[in-house]
Backbone as JSON Lines, residues from 0, in Angstrom:
{"i":0,"aa":"H","n":[-54.19,-84.91,-41.07],"ca":[-53.21,-85.53,-41.95],"c":[-53.89,-86.18,-43.15]}
{"i":1,"aa":"L","n":[-53.2,-86.16,-44.26],"ca":[-53.64,-86.86,-45.45],"c":[-52.64,-87.96,-45.74]}
{"i":2,"aa":"Q","n":[-53.09,-89.2,-45.69],"ca":[-52.22,-90.32,-46.05],"c":[-52.45,-90.66,-47.51]}
{"i":3,"aa":"Y","n":[-51.37,-91.01,-48.21],"ca":[-51.51,-91.38,-49.61],"c":[-50.82,-92.7,-49.87]}
{"i":4,"aa":"F","n":[-51.31,-93.39,-50.91],"ca":[-50.9,-94.76,-51.22],"c":[-50.55,-94.86,-52.7]}
{"i":5,"aa":"D","n":[-49.75,-95.85,-53.06],"ca":[-49.5,-96.17,-54.46],"c":[-50.65,-97.0,-54.99]}
{"i":6,"aa":"L","n":[-51.02,-96.76,-56.22],"ca":[-52.02,-97.58,-56.89],"c":[-51.26,-98.52,-57.81]}
{"i":7,"aa":"D","n":[-50.83,-99.64,-57.25],"ca":[-49.98,-100.55,-58.01],"c":[-50.6,-101.94,-58.2]}
{"i":8,"aa":"G","n":[-51.86,-102.08,-57.83],"ca":[-52.53,-103.35,-58.01],"c":[-52.32,-104.35,-56.89]}
{"i":9,"aa":"S","n":[-51.45,-104.03,-55.94],"ca":[-51.23,-104.96,-54.83],"c":[-52.3,-104.74,-53.77]}
{"i":10,"aa":"S","n":[-52.39,-105.68,-52.86],"ca":[-53.39,-105.56,-51.79],"c":[-52.78,-104.91,-50.55]}
{"i":11,"aa":"S","n":[-51.58,-104.37,-50.66],"ca":[-50.91,-103.72,-49.53],"c":[-51.63,-102.44,-49.15]}
{"i":12,"aa":"C","n":[-51.82,-102.26,-47.87],"ca":[-52.47,-101.04,-47.37],"c":[-51.48,-100.18,-46.61]}
{"i":13,"aa":"T","n":[-50.21,-100.26,-46.97],"ca":[-49.19,-99.47,-46.31],"c":[-49.11,-98.1,-46.98]}
{"i":14,"aa":"P","n":[-49.28,-97.04,-46.19],"ca":[-49.22,-95.71,-46.79],"c":[-47.82,-95.4,-47.32]}
{"i":15,"aa":"R","n":[-47.78,-94.69,-48.43],"ca":[-46.5,-94.25,-48.98],"c":[-45.99,-93.04,-48.21]}
{"i":16,"aa":"G","n":[-46.91,-92.27,-47.63],"ca":[-46.54,-91.1,-46.85],"c":[-47.76,-90.39,-46.34]}
{"i":17,"aa":"D","n":[-47.53,-89.29,-45.62],"ca":[-48.65,-88.46,-45.19],"c":[-48.22,-87.0,-45.16]}
{"i":18,"aa":"I","n":[-49.2,-86.14,-45.24],"ca":[-48.98,-84.7,-45.27],"c":[-49.88,-84.07,-44.22]}
{"i":19,"aa":"K","n":[-49.31,-83.16,-43.43],"ca":[-50.13,-82.35,-42.52],"c":[-50.87,-81.33,-43.38]}
{"i":20,"aa":"L","n":[-52.16,-81.26,-43.23],"ca":[-52.96,-80.36,-44.06],"c":[-52.94,-78.92,-43.57]}
{"i":21,"aa":"M","n":[-52.67,-78.7,-42.27],"ca":[-52.66,-77.34,-41.76],"c":[-51.56,-76.54,-42.47]}
{"i":22,"aa":"G","n":[-51.95,-75.42,-43.06],"ca":[-50.99,-74.56,-43.75],"c":[-50.73,-74.94,-45.2]}
{"i":23,"aa":"C","n":[-51.42,-75.96,-45.7],"ca":[-51.24,-76.39,-47.1],"c":[-52.07,-75.53,-48.03]}
{"i":24,"aa":"S","n":[-51.77,-75.65,-49.3],"ca":[-52.64,-75.06,-50.32],"c":[-52.94,-76.14,-51.35]}
{"i":25,"aa":"V","n":[-54.07,-75.99,-52.01],"ca":[-54.54,-76.96,-53.0],"c":[-54.8,-76.2,-54.29]}
{"i":26,"aa":"A","n":[-54.35,-76.77,-55.42],"ca":[-54.55,-76.1,-56.71],"c":[-54.74,-77.13,-57.81]}
{"i":27,"aa":"L","n":[-55.53,-76.76,-58.8],"ca":[-55.66,-77.59,-60.0],"c":[-54.4,-77.41,-60.83]}
{"i":28,"aa":"V","n":[-54.04,-78.43,-61.6],"ca":[-52.81,-78.41,-62.39],"c":[-53.18,-78.51,-63.87]}
{"i":29,"aa":"S","n":[-52.58,-77.69,-64.69],"ca":[-52.85,-77.77,-66.13],"c":[-52.11,-78.96,-66.73]}
{"i":30,"aa":"R","n":[-52.64,-79.48,-67.8],"ca":[-52.02,-80.63,-68.47],"c":[-50.59,-80.34,-68.89]}
{"i":31,"aa":"S","n":[-50.3,-79.1,-69.25],"ca":[-48.95,-78.76,-69.71],"c":[-47.94,-78.85,-68.57]}
{"i":32,"aa":"D","n":[-48.39,-78.76,-67.32],"ca":[-47.49,-78.85,-66.17],"c":[-47.14,-80.29,-65.79]}
{"i":33,"aa":"V","n":[-47.9,-81.26,-66.29],"ca":[-47.69,-82.65,-65.91],"c":[-47.66,-83.58,-67.13]}
{"i":34,"aa":"A","n":[-46.94,-83.16,-68.13],"ca":[-46.72,-83.98,-69.34],"c":[-48.02,-84.48,-69.97]}
{"i":35,"aa":"G","n":[-49.03,-83.63,-70.01],"ca":[-50.26,-83.97,-70.69],"c":[-51.22,-84.86,-69.92]}
{"i":36,"aa":"Q","n":[-50.92,-85.13,-68.65],"ca":[-51.81,-85.97,-67.85],"c":[-53.06,-85.18,-67.45]}
{"i":37,"aa":"P","n":[-54.25,-85.72,-67.67],"ca":[-55.48,-84.98,-67.33],"c":[-55.86,-85.13,-65.86]}
{"i":38,"aa":"W","n":[-56.66,-84.21,-65.39],"ca":[-57.35,-84.28,-64.08],"c":[-56.4,-84.34,-62.89]}
{"i":39,"aa":"C","n":[-55.35,-83.55,-62.92],"ca":[-54.39,-83.51,-61.81],"c":[-54.63,-82.3,-60.92]}
{"i":40,"aa":"F","n":[-54.28,-82.45,-59.67],"ca":[-54.3,-81.36,-58.71],"c":[-53.11,-81.53,-57.79]}
{"i":41,"aa":"R","n":[-52.72,-80.45,-57.11],"ca":[-51.56,-80.55,-56.24],"c":[-51.88,-80.05,-54.86]}
{"i":42,"aa":"V","n":[-51.22,-80.68,-53.89],"ca":[-51.28,-80.25,-52.49],"c":[-49.86,-79.78,-52.16]}
{"i":43,"aa":"M","n":[-49.73,-78.54,-51.71],"ca":[-48.42,-77.97,-51.45],"c":[-48.27,-77.6,-49.98]}
{"i":44,"aa":"T","n":[-47.16,-78.05,-49.4],"ca":[-46.78,-77.63,-48.06],"c":[-45.55,-76.75,-48.23]}
{"i":45,"aa":"G","n":[-44.98,-76.32,-47.14],"ca":[-43.76,-75.52,-47.24],"c":[-42.61,-76.27,-47.88]}
{"i":46,"aa":"L","n":[-42.57,-77.58,-47.72],"ca":[-41.44,-78.38,-48.2],"c":[-41.79,-79.36,-49.29]}
{"i":47,"aa":"T","n":[-43.04,-79.73,-49.4],"ca":[-43.44,-80.83,-50.28],"c":[-44.55,-80.41,-51.22]}
{"i":48,"aa":"T","n":[-44.47,-80.88,-52.45],"ca":[-45.57,-80.73,-53.39],"c":[-45.96,-82.13,-53.85]}
{"i":49,"aa":"L","n":[-47.19,-82.48,-53.65],"ca":[-47.71,-83.79,-54.05],"c":[-48.72,-83.57,-55.17]}
{"i":50,"aa":"V","n":[-48.44,-84.13,-56.34],"ca":[-49.36,-84.05,-57.47],"c":[-50.14,-85.36,-57.52]}
{"i":51,"aa":"M","n":[-51.46,-85.25,-57.54],"ca":[-52.33,-86.43,-57.59],"c":[-53.19,-86.36,-58.84]}
{"i":52,"aa":"Q","n":[-53.59,-87.53,-59.33],"ca":[-54.42,-87.59,-60.53],"c":[-55.71,-88.33,-60.23]}
{"i":53,"aa":"A","n":[-56.81,-87.7,-60.58],"ca":[-58.13,-88.31,-60.41],"c":[-58.48,-89.1,-61.66]}
{"i":54,"aa":"T","n":[-59.59,-89.82,-61.6],"ca":[-60.03,-90.62,-62.75],"c":[-60.93,-89.84,-63.69]}
{"i":55,"aa":"G","n":[-61.3,-88.62,-63.3],"ca":[-62.14,-87.79,-64.15],"c":[-62.25,-86.39,-63.58]}
{"i":56,"aa":"E","n":[-62.87,-85.49,-64.35],"ca":[-62.99,-84.1,-63.93],"c":[-63.81,-83.95,-62.65]}
{"i":57,"aa":"E","n":[-64.93,-84.66,-62.57],"ca":[-65.78,-84.56,-61.38],"c":[-65.03,-85.01,-60.12]}
{"i":58,"aa":"E","n":[-64.3,-86.12,-60.23],"ca":[-63.53,-86.61,-59.08],"c":[-62.42,-85.62,-58.7]}
{"i":59,"aa":"M","n":[-61.76,-85.04,-59.7],"ca":[-60.71,-84.06,-59.44],"c":[-61.27,-82.87,-58.66]}
{"i":60,"aa":"L","n":[-62.41,-82.36,-59.1],"ca":[-63.02,-81.21,-58.42],"c":[-63.48,-81.58,-57.02]}
{"i":61,"aa":"S","n":[-64.03,-82.78,-56.85],"ca":[-64.48,-83.22,-55.54],"c":[-63.31,-83.33,-54.56]}
{"i":62,"aa":"W","n":[-62.23,-83.95,-54.99],"ca":[-61.04,-84.06,-54.13],"c":[-60.49,-82.68,-53.8]}
{"i":63,"aa":"S","n":[-60.38,-81.81,-54.79],"ca":[-59.82,-80.49,-54.58],"c":[-60.65,-79.68,-53.58]}
{"i":64,"aa":"V","n":[-61.95,-79.68,-53.74],"ca":[-62.83,-78.94,-52.83],"c":[-62.76,-79.54,-51.43]}
{"i":65,"aa":"T","n":[-62.79,-80.86,-51.32],"ca":[-62.73,-81.51,-50.01],"c":[-61.44,-81.17,-49.28]}
{"i":66,"aa":"L","n":[-60.31,-81.25,-49.99],"ca":[-59.02,-80.93,-49.38],"c":[-58.94,-79.45,-49.02]}
{"i":67,"aa":"Y","n":[-59.45,-78.58,-49.89],"ca":[-59.46,-77.15,-49.61],"c":[-60.24,-76.87,-48.33]}
{"i":68,"aa":"R","n":[-61.39,-77.49,-48.17],"ca":[-62.2,-77.3,-46.95],"c":[-61.49,-77.85,-45.72]}
{"i":69,"aa":"A","n":[-60.81,-78.99,-45.86],"ca":[-60.08,-79.57,-44.72],"c":[-58.94,-78.66,-44.28]}
{"i":70,"aa":"V","n":[-58.27,-78.04,-45.23],"ca":[-57.18,-77.11,-44.91],"c":[-57.73,-75.89,-44.17]}
{"i":71,"aa":"A","n":[-58.91,-75.45,-44.55],"ca":[-59.5,-74.24,-43.98],"c":[-60.04,-74.44,-42.56]}
{"i":72,"aa":"M","n":[-60.16,-75.66,-42.1],"ca":[-60.72,-75.92,-40.77],"c":[-59.75,-75.56,-39.68]}
């Protein structure tokens, strides 16, 4: 499972949700698909698409590769 959280500046550690990684796909997202936001990638399940944004290109690639490998296990 992948748990995700809001980055809202609070000290709350309550997850906003989670996604089962088995059967998911991971893809990089072009800026034109997310209103010009840089360094985004998406995790897609049969029912849910979660778009996440990294703080830079290296972090985006690291997250994408890590999630891709986790899905493949």
